[in-house]
mmCIF file of N, CA and C in Angstrom:
data_model
loop_
_atom_site.group_PDB
_atom_site.id
_atom_site.type_symbol
_atom_site.label_atom_id
_atom_site.label_comp_id
_atom_site.label_asym_id
_atom_site.label_seq_id
_atom_site.Cartn_x
_atom_site.Cartn_y
_atom_site.Cartn_z
ATOM 1 N N ILE A 8 54.193 -21.593 -68.277
ATOM 2 C CA ILE A 8 52.956 -22.763 -68.059
ATOM 3 C C ILE A 8 51.779 -21.911 -68.582
ATOM 4 N N SER A 9 51.331 -21.932 -69.935
ATOM 5 C CA SER A 9 50.113 -21.511 -69.826
ATOM 6 C C SER A 9 48.405 -22.180 -69.972
ATOM 7 N N ASN A 10 49.020 -23.654 -69.858
ATOM 8 C CA ASN A 10 47.620 -24.736 -70.264
ATOM 9 C C ASN A 10 47.829 -24.995 -68.669
ATOM 10 N N ALA A 11 46.684 -25.517 -68.527
ATOM 11 C CA ALA A 11 46.512 -26.184 -67.065
ATOM 12 C C ALA A 11 44.847 -27.564 -67.460
ATOM 13 N N LEU A 12 44.759 -27.718 -65.857
ATOM 14 C CA LEU A 12 44.426 -29.415 -66.019
ATOM 15 C C LEU A 12 43.869 -29.650 -64.567
ATOM 16 N N ALA A 13 43.023 -30.514 -64.838
ATOM 17 C CA ALA A 13 42.634 -31.125 -63.402
ATOM 18 C C ALA A 13 42.328 -32.700 -63.386
ATOM 19 N N MET A 14 42.999 -33.044 -62.686
ATOM 20 C CA MET A 14 44.154 -34.358 -62.607
ATOM 21 C C MET A 14 42.653 -35.290 -62.006
ATOM 22 N N GLY A 15 42.186 -36.368 -62.143
ATOM 23 C CA GLY A 15 41.295 -37.597 -61.315
ATOM 24 C C GLY A 15 42.116 -38.621 -60.664
ATOM 25 N N GLU A 16 41.346 -39.338 -60.607
ATOM 26 C CA GLU A 16 41.694 -39.884 -59.474
ATOM 27 C C GLU A 16 41.034 -41.805 -60.559
ATOM 28 N N ALA A 17 41.064 -41.230 -62.009
ATOM 29 C CA ALA A 17 40.199 -43.116 -61.976
ATOM 30 C C ALA A 17 41.797 -43.414 -62.576
ATOM 31 N N THR A 18 41.335 -44.813 -62.140
ATOM 32 C CA THR A 18 42.611 -46.268 -61.705
ATOM 33 C C THR A 18 43.166 -46.156 -62.804
ATOM 34 N N ALA A 19 42.768 -45.932 -64.266
ATOM 35 C CA ALA A 19 44.023 -45.910 -65.791
ATOM 36 C C ALA A 19 44.991 -45.058 -65.100
ATOM 37 N N LEU A 20 44.599 -44.005 -64.635
ATOM 38 C CA LEU A 20 46.265 -43.386 -64.759
ATOM 39 C C LEU A 20 47.061 -43.895 -63.765
ATOM 40 N N GLU A 21 46.913 -44.691 -62.783
ATOM 41 C CA GLU A 21 48.054 -45.911 -61.980
ATOM 42 C C GLU A 21 48.589 -44.683 -61.418
ATOM 43 N N LEU A 22 49.843 -44.471 -61.265
ATOM 44 C CA LEU A 22 50.913 -43.921 -60.340
ATOM 45 C C LEU A 22 50.368 -41.840 -60.614
ATOM 46 N N LEU A 23 49.990 -41.389 -61.743
ATOM 47 C CA LEU A 23 49.817 -40.395 -61.563
ATOM 48 C C LEU A 23 47.985 -40.011 -61.763
ATOM 49 N N ALA A 24 46.847 -40.969 -60.431
ATOM 50 C CA ALA A 24 45.964 -40.581 -60.272
ATOM 51 C C ALA A 24 46.697 -39.332 -59.024
ATOM 52 N N PHE A 25 45.720 -38.641 -59.161
ATOM 53 C CA PHE A 25 45.271 -37.361 -58.067
ATOM 54 C C PHE A 25 45.282 -37.658 -56.801
ATOM 55 N N THR A 26 46.679 -36.813 -56.363
ATOM 56 C CA THR A 26 47.048 -36.712 -55.011
ATOM 57 C C THR A 26 47.433 -35.307 -54.625
ATOM 58 N N ASN A 27 47.195 -34.475 -53.640
ATOM 59 C CA ASN A 27 47.253 -33.814 -53.209
ATOM 60 C C ASN A 27 49.085 -33.290 -53.732
ATOM 61 N N ASN A 28 49.666 -33.711 -53.575
ATOM 62 C CA ASN A 28 50.898 -33.437 -54.143
ATOM 63 C C ASN A 28 51.659 -33.217 -55.402
ATOM 64 N N LEU A 29 50.520 -33.288 -56.568
ATOM 65 C CA LEU A 29 50.614 -33.440 -57.757
ATOM 66 C C LEU A 29 50.253 -31.785 -57.873
ATOM 67 N N CYS A 30 49.204 -31.257 -57.489
ATOM 68 C CA CYS A 30 48.677 -29.923 -57.777
ATOM 69 C C CYS A 30 50.327 -28.482 -58.021
ATOM 70 N N GLY A 31 50.218 -28.533 -58.905
ATOM 71 C CA GLY A 31 51.317 -26.927 -59.725
ATOM 72 C C GLY A 31 51.880 -27.963 -59.904
ATOM 73 N N GLN A 32 52.588 -29.534 -60.438
ATOM 74 C CA GLN A 32 53.299 -30.149 -61.317
ATOM 75 C C GLN A 32 52.797 -30.310 -62.839
ATOM 76 N N VAL A 33 53.802 -30.003 -63.281
ATOM 77 C CA VAL A 33 53.328 -30.107 -64.996
ATOM 78 C C VAL A 33 53.373 -32.057 -65.754
ATOM 79 N N VAL A 34 53.141 -31.748 -66.773
ATOM 80 C CA VAL A 34 52.583 -33.044 -67.037
ATOM 81 C C VAL A 34 52.946 -32.675 -68.307
ATOM 82 N N SER A 35 53.677 -33.466 -69.207
ATOM 83 C CA SER A 35 52.823 -33.208 -71.195
ATOM 84 C C SER A 35 51.681 -34.005 -71.925
ATOM 85 N N VAL A 36 51.091 -34.095 -71.522
ATOM 86 C CA VAL A 36 49.675 -34.523 -72.437
ATOM 87 C C VAL A 36 49.669 -34.692 -74.698
ATOM 88 N N ASN A 37 49.437 -35.758 -74.484
ATOM 89 C CA ASN A 37 49.108 -35.851 -75.674
ATOM 90 C C ASN A 37 48.281 -36.598 -76.198
ATOM 91 N N CYS A 38 46.894 -35.846 -76.500
ATOM 92 C CA CYS A 38 45.690 -36.199 -77.078
ATOM 93 C C CYS A 38 45.615 -36.431 -78.933
ATOM 94 N N GLY A 39 46.065 -36.656 -79.025
ATOM 95 C CA GLY A 39 45.884 -36.778 -80.961
ATOM 96 C C GLY A 39 46.795 -35.342 -81.883
ATOM 97 N N GLY A 40 46.128 -34.516 -80.987
ATOM 98 C CA GLY A 40 47.138 -33.393 -81.633
ATOM 99 C C GLY A 40 48.536 -32.807 -81.306
ATOM 100 N N ASP A 41 48.967 -31.268 -80.592
ATOM 101 C CA ASP A 41 50.236 -30.694 -80.494
ATOM 102 C C ASP A 41 49.960 -31.674 -78.937
ATOM 103 N N THR A 42 51.295 -32.349 -78.770
ATOM 104 C CA THR A 42 52.116 -32.170 -76.989
ATOM 105 C C THR A 42 52.042 -31.889 -76.709
ATOM 106 N N ILE A 43 50.886 -30.913 -74.779
ATOM 107 C CA ILE A 43 51.915 -29.759 -74.291
ATOM 108 C C ILE A 43 51.709 -30.117 -73.168
ATOM 109 N N GLU A 44 52.527 -29.351 -72.601
ATOM 110 C CA GLU A 44 52.908 -28.727 -71.133
ATOM 111 C C GLU A 44 51.854 -28.473 -70.858
ATOM 112 N N ALA A 45 51.238 -28.603 -69.352
ATOM 113 C CA ALA A 45 49.940 -27.640 -69.019
ATOM 114 C C ALA A 45 50.913 -28.672 -67.387
ATOM 115 N N ILE A 46 50.001 -27.533 -66.250
ATOM 116 C CA ILE A 46 49.864 -27.945 -64.935
ATOM 117 C C ILE A 46 49.246 -27.949 -64.140
ATOM 118 N N ILE A 47 49.003 -29.377 -63.310
ATOM 119 C CA ILE A 47 48.300 -29.858 -62.644
ATOM 120 C C ILE A 47 47.639 -28.405 -61.362
ATOM 121 N N ALA A 48 45.900 -28.209 -61.081
ATOM 122 C CA ALA A 48 45.651 -27.007 -60.683
ATOM 123 C C ALA A 48 45.121 -27.537 -60.206
ATOM 124 N N SER A 49 44.027 -28.957 -60.337
ATOM 125 C CA SER A 49 43.379 -29.097 -58.866
ATOM 126 C C SER A 49 43.007 -30.903 -59.880
ATOM 127 N N VAL A 50 42.099 -31.065 -58.740
ATOM 128 C CA VAL A 50 41.283 -32.648 -58.686
ATOM 129 C C VAL A 50 39.344 -32.420 -59.467
ATOM 130 N N CYS A 51 39.430 -33.004 -60.403
ATOM 131 C CA CYS A 51 38.921 -33.993 -60.879
ATOM 132 C C CYS A 51 37.760 -34.514 -60.552
ATOM 133 N N ASN A 52 36.446 -34.121 -59.575
ATOM 134 C CA ASN A 52 35.516 -35.137 -59.730
ATOM 135 C C ASN A 52 35.751 -36.375 -57.971
ATOM 136 N N ASP A 53 36.396 -35.519 -56.943
ATOM 137 C CA ASP A 53 37.261 -35.874 -56.698
ATOM 138 C C ASP A 53 36.043 -37.195 -55.512
ATOM 139 N N GLY A 54 37.035 -38.591 -55.582
ATOM 140 C CA GLY A 54 36.708 -39.536 -55.155
ATOM 141 C C GLY A 54 35.644 -40.599 -55.938
ATOM 142 N N SER A 55 36.365 -40.466 -56.924
ATOM 143 C CA SER A 55 35.096 -41.230 -57.501
ATOM 144 C C SER A 55 36.316 -42.109 -58.903
ATOM 145 N N THR A 56 36.545 -43.053 -58.890
ATOM 146 C CA THR A 56 37.750 -43.380 -59.597
ATOM 147 C C THR A 56 37.314 -44.080 -61.348
ATOM 148 N N ASN A 57 35.954 -44.627 -61.224
ATOM 149 C CA ASN A 57 35.358 -45.934 -62.170
ATOM 150 C C ASN A 57 34.387 -44.587 -63.233
ATOM 151 N N PRO A 58 35.563 -44.292 -64.686
ATOM 152 C CA PRO A 58 34.835 -43.688 -65.327
ATOM 153 C C PRO A 58 33.520 -43.805 -65.785
ATOM 154 N N ASP A 59 33.366 -44.440 -65.910
ATOM 155 C CA ASP A 59 31.728 -45.208 -66.322
ATOM 156 C C ASP A 59 30.918 -44.933 -64.893
ATOM 157 N N ASP A 60 31.005 -44.057 -63.786
ATOM 158 C CA ASP A 60 30.664 -43.412 -62.636
ATOM 159 C C ASP A 60 30.350 -42.038 -62.708
ATOM 160 N N GLY A 61 31.199 -41.270 -63.542
ATOM 161 C CA GLY A 61 31.256 -40.114 -63.750
ATOM 162 C C GLY A 61 32.416 -39.638 -62.942
ATOM 163 N N GLY A 62 33.420 -40.635 -62.280
ATOM 164 C CA GLY A 62 34.994 -40.925 -63.065
ATOM 165 C C GLY A 62 35.365 -39.991 -63.610
ATOM 166 N N CYS A 63 36.715 -39.105 -63.538
ATOM 167 C CA CYS A 63 37.619 -38.787 -64.503
ATOM 168 C C CYS A 63 39.343 -38.957 -64.159
ATOM 169 N N GLY A 64 39.719 -38.878 -65.690
ATOM 170 C CA GLY A 64 40.755 -38.583 -66.165
ATOM 171 C C GLY A 64 41.451 -37.704 -65.855
ATOM 172 N N ILE A 65 41.547 -36.979 -66.620
ATOM 173 C CA ILE A 65 41.845 -35.894 -66.533
ATOM 174 C C ILE A 65 41.148 -34.687 -67.662
ATOM 175 N N ASP A 66 40.933 -33.474 -66.980
ATOM 176 C CA ASP A 66 39.723 -32.055 -67.053
ATOM 177 C C ASP A 66 40.804 -31.431 -68.138
ATOM 178 N N MET A 67 40.434 -30.776 -68.945
ATOM 179 C CA MET A 67 41.216 -29.769 -69.562
ATOM 180 C C MET A 67 40.489 -28.101 -69.400
ATOM 181 N N ILE A 68 41.250 -27.595 -69.475
ATOM 182 C CA ILE A 68 40.719 -25.860 -69.792
ATOM 183 C C ILE A 68 39.831 -25.961 -71.650
ATOM 184 N N ASP A 69 39.382 -25.229 -72.023
ATOM 185 C CA ASP A 69 39.075 -25.574 -73.447
ATOM 186 C C ASP A 69 40.412 -25.435 -74.433
ATOM 187 N N SER A 70 40.815 -24.182 -73.971
ATOM 188 C CA SER A 70 42.104 -23.660 -74.749
ATOM 189 C C SER A 70 43.359 -25.086 -74.443
ATOM 190 N N THR A 71 43.188 -25.523 -74.030
ATOM 191 C CA THR A 71 44.582 -26.764 -73.682
ATOM 192 C C THR A 71 43.991 -27.750 -74.453
ATOM 193 N N TYR A 72 42.738 -27.983 -74.491
ATOM 194 C CA TYR A 72 41.977 -29.047 -74.706
ATOM 195 C C TYR A 72 41.848 -28.759 -76.359
ATOM 196 N N ALA A 73 41.676 -27.636 -76.699
ATOM 197 C CA ALA A 73 42.324 -27.262 -78.392
ATOM 198 C C ALA A 73 43.072 -27.810 -78.979
ATOM 199 N N LEU A 74 44.037 -27.617 -78.421
ATOM 200 C CA LEU A 74 45.494 -27.475 -78.741
ATOM 201 C C LEU A 74 45.698 -29.208 -78.332
ATOM 202 N N ALA A 75 45.539 -29.723 -77.513
ATOM 203 C CA ALA A 75 46.021 -31.510 -77.459
ATOM 204 C C ALA A 75 44.828 -32.630 -77.397
ATOM 205 N N THR A 76 43.989 -32.045 -78.790
ATOM 206 C CA THR A 76 43.073 -32.797 -79.200
ATOM 207 C C THR A 76 43.470 -32.591 -80.693
ATOM 208 N N GLY A 77 43.356 -31.216 -80.927
ATOM 209 C CA GLY A 77 43.896 -31.289 -81.954
ATOM 210 C C GLY A 77 41.801 -30.851 -83.371
ATOM 211 N N GLY A 78 41.168 -30.765 -81.781
ATOM 212 C CA GLY A 78 40.011 -30.018 -81.785
ATOM 213 C C GLY A 78 38.726 -31.610 -82.270
ATOM 214 N N ASN A 79 39.577 -32.909 -82.389
ATOM 215 C CA ASN A 79 38.457 -33.926 -81.938
ATOM 216 C C ASN A 79 37.756 -34.625 -80.803
ATOM 217 N N SER A 80 36.558 -34.865 -80.932
ATOM 218 C CA SER A 80 36.358 -34.453 -79.796
ATOM 219 C C SER A 80 36.049 -35.702 -78.572
ATOM 220 N N SER A 81 36.585 -36.733 -78.823
ATOM 221 C CA SER A 81 36.909 -37.961 -78.231
ATOM 222 C C SER A 81 37.772 -38.953 -78.634
ATOM 223 N N VAL A 82 39.165 -38.323 -77.291
ATOM 224 C CA VAL A 82 40.119 -38.942 -77.845
ATOM 225 C C VAL A 82 40.292 -39.774 -76.150
ATOM 226 N N THR A 83 41.721 -41.022 -76.717
ATOM 227 C CA THR A 83 42.681 -40.805 -75.768
ATOM 228 C C THR A 83 44.024 -40.492 -75.218
ATOM 229 N N CYS A 84 44.115 -40.366 -74.400
ATOM 230 C CA CYS A 84 45.853 -39.753 -73.847
ATOM 231 C C CYS A 84 46.702 -40.229 -73.169
ATOM 232 N N THR A 85 47.714 -40.021 -73.986
ATOM 233 C CA THR A 85 48.733 -39.601 -72.568
ATOM 234 C C THR A 85 49.721 -38.831 -71.937
ATOM 235 N N VAL A 86 49.709 -39.149 -71.146
ATOM 236 C CA VAL A 86 50.209 -38.217 -69.679
ATOM 237 C C VAL A 86 51.194 -38.620 -69.104
ATOM 238 N N GLU A 87 52.348 -37.416 -68.493
ATOM 239 C CA GLU A 87 53.770 -38.390 -68.205
ATOM 240 C C GLU A 87 53.642 -37.005 -67.302
ATOM 241 N N LEU A 88 54.170 -37.639 -66.136
ATOM 242 C CA LEU A 88 54.747 -36.362 -65.413
ATOM 243 C C LEU A 88 56.657 -35.573 -66.066
ATOM 244 N N THR A 89 57.033 -34.265 -65.842
ATOM 245 C CA THR A 89 57.778 -33.964 -66.561
ATOM 246 C C THR A 89 58.561 -32.960 -64.814
ATOM 247 N N ASP A 90 59.946 -32.326 -65.696
ATOM 248 C CA ASP A 90 61.217 -32.072 -64.288
ATOM 249 C C ASP A 90 60.673 -30.264 -64.606
ATOM 250 N N THR A 91 59.912 -30.183 -65.834
ATOM 251 C CA THR A 91 59.285 -28.072 -66.016
ATOM 252 C C THR A 91 59.500 -27.970 -64.992
ATOM 253 N N LEU A 92 59.676 -26.758 -64.930
ATOM 254 C CA LEU A 92 58.867 -25.880 -63.886
ATOM 255 C C LEU A 92 57.943 -25.067 -64.377
ATOM 256 N N PRO A 93 57.098 -24.758 -63.192
ATOM 257 C CA PRO A 93 55.804 -24.099 -63.515
ATOM 258 C C PRO A 93 55.795 -22.799 -63.750
ATOM 259 N N MET A 94 57.184 -22.396 -63.623
ATOM 260 C CA MET A 94 57.379 -20.848 -63.918
ATOM 261 C C MET A 94 58.877 -20.266 -63.681
ATOM 262 N N ASP A 95 59.287 -19.676 -64.415
ATOM 263 C CA ASP A 95 60.096 -19.515 -64.321
ATOM 264 C C ASP A 95 60.987 -17.736 -63.863
ATOM 265 N N SER A 96 62.012 -17.675 -62.728
ATOM 266 C CA SER A 96 61.452 -16.910 -61.364
ATOM 267 C C SER A 96 63.234 -17.256 -60.735
ATOM 268 N N SER A 97 64.108 -15.739 -60.548
ATOM 269 C CA SER A 97 65.170 -15.888 -60.182
ATOM 270 C C SER A 97 64.710 -16.178 -58.410
ATOM 271 N N GLU A 98 63.938 -15.960 -57.978
ATOM 272 C CA GLU A 98 63.320 -16.176 -56.392
ATOM 273 C C GLU A 98 62.423 -16.561 -56.170
ATOM 274 N N MET A 99 62.275 -17.205 -55.377
ATOM 275 C CA MET A 99 60.907 -18.180 -54.895
ATOM 276 C C MET A 99 59.436 -16.755 -54.249
ATOM 277 N N LYS A 100 58.966 -17.478 -54.312
ATOM 278 C CA LYS A 100 57.209 -16.060 -55.231
ATOM 279 C C LYS A 100 55.681 -17.124 -54.519
ATOM 280 N N CYS A 101 54.919 -16.688 -53.837
ATOM 281 C CA CYS A 101 53.995 -17.072 -53.021
ATOM 282 C C CYS A 101 52.949 -16.497 -54.145
ATOM 283 N N PHE A 102 52.260 -16.844 -54.101
ATOM 284 C CA PHE A 102 50.725 -16.440 -54.853
ATOM 285 C C PHE A 102 49.712 -16.762 -54.450
ATOM 286 N N TYR A 103 48.909 -15.650 -53.908
ATOM 287 C CA TYR A 103 47.584 -15.831 -53.794
ATOM 288 C C TYR A 103 45.987 -15.781 -55.554
ATOM 289 N N ARG A 104 45.505 -17.002 -54.916
ATOM 290 C CA ARG A 104 44.538 -16.390 -56.397
ATOM 291 C C ARG A 104 43.771 -15.485 -56.439
ATOM 292 N N PRO A 105 43.176 -15.029 -57.750
ATOM 293 C CA PRO A 105 42.556 -13.779 -57.372
ATOM 294 C C PRO A 105 41.941 -14.079 -56.898
ATOM 295 N N ASP A 106 41.119 -14.991 -56.838
ATOM 296 C CA ASP A 106 39.603 -15.151 -55.862
ATOM 297 C C ASP A 106 39.674 -15.260 -54.858
ATOM 298 N N SER A 107 40.469 -15.145 -54.274
ATOM 299 C CA SER A 107 41.430 -16.036 -52.844
ATOM 300 C C SER A 107 41.224 -14.339 -51.813
ATOM 301 N N ALA A 108 40.629 -14.981 -50.898
ATOM 302 C CA ALA A 108 40.140 -13.815 -50.184
ATOM 303 C C ALA A 108 41.267 -12.181 -49.658
ATOM 304 N N SER A 109 42.277 -13.153 -50.366
ATOM 305 C CA SER A 109 43.169 -11.475 -50.522
ATOM 306 C C SER A 109 42.326 -10.220 -51.583
ATOM 307 N N GLY A 110 41.146 -10.481 -52.106
ATOM 308 C CA GLY A 110 40.842 -9.500 -53.605
ATOM 309 C C GLY A 110 41.764 -8.763 -54.437
ATOM 310 N N ASP A 111 42.952 -9.518 -53.834
ATOM 311 C CA ASP A 111 43.559 -8.884 -55.635
ATOM 312 C C ASP A 111 44.649 -10.051 -56.003
ATOM 313 N N SER A 112 45.251 -10.247 -57.084
ATOM 314 C CA SER A 112 46.133 -11.290 -58.040
ATOM 315 C C SER A 112 47.691 -11.206 -57.027
ATOM 316 N N ALA A 113 48.126 -10.050 -56.027
ATOM 317 C CA ALA A 113 49.106 -10.250 -55.748
ATOM 318 C C ALA A 113 49.928 -11.493 -54.983
ATOM 319 N N TYR A 114 51.255 -10.890 -55.454
ATOM 320 C CA TYR A 114 52.335 -12.312 -54.525
ATOM 321 C C TYR A 114 52.771 -11.195 -53.121
ATOM 322 N N TYR A 115 53.118 -12.392 -52.863
ATOM 323 C CA TYR A 115 53.722 -12.155 -51.091
ATOM 324 C C TYR A 115 54.436 -12.915 -51.142
#
């Protein structure tokens, strides 16, 4: 999965409002452009449930946003949890983020 997003806690997300168990899960996103699959990488605006007060629904990286919205600047999106695995592998792997204390992007 090459697309990523941060999931917020906006009440409109209902059961998909961010909780730690959603990190690493894959969602299908449609915002009027292509329907894309994206991995939930983090939370956005932690603790805020009201978009009028800075709360976040979903926050996509630029390349994901461009695909999902078709270039439109203000859109409403649908988000659905999928059963897609975030990566293909014949064995289990644990990755450290490249900017983590490990100093590189090696997996262990």
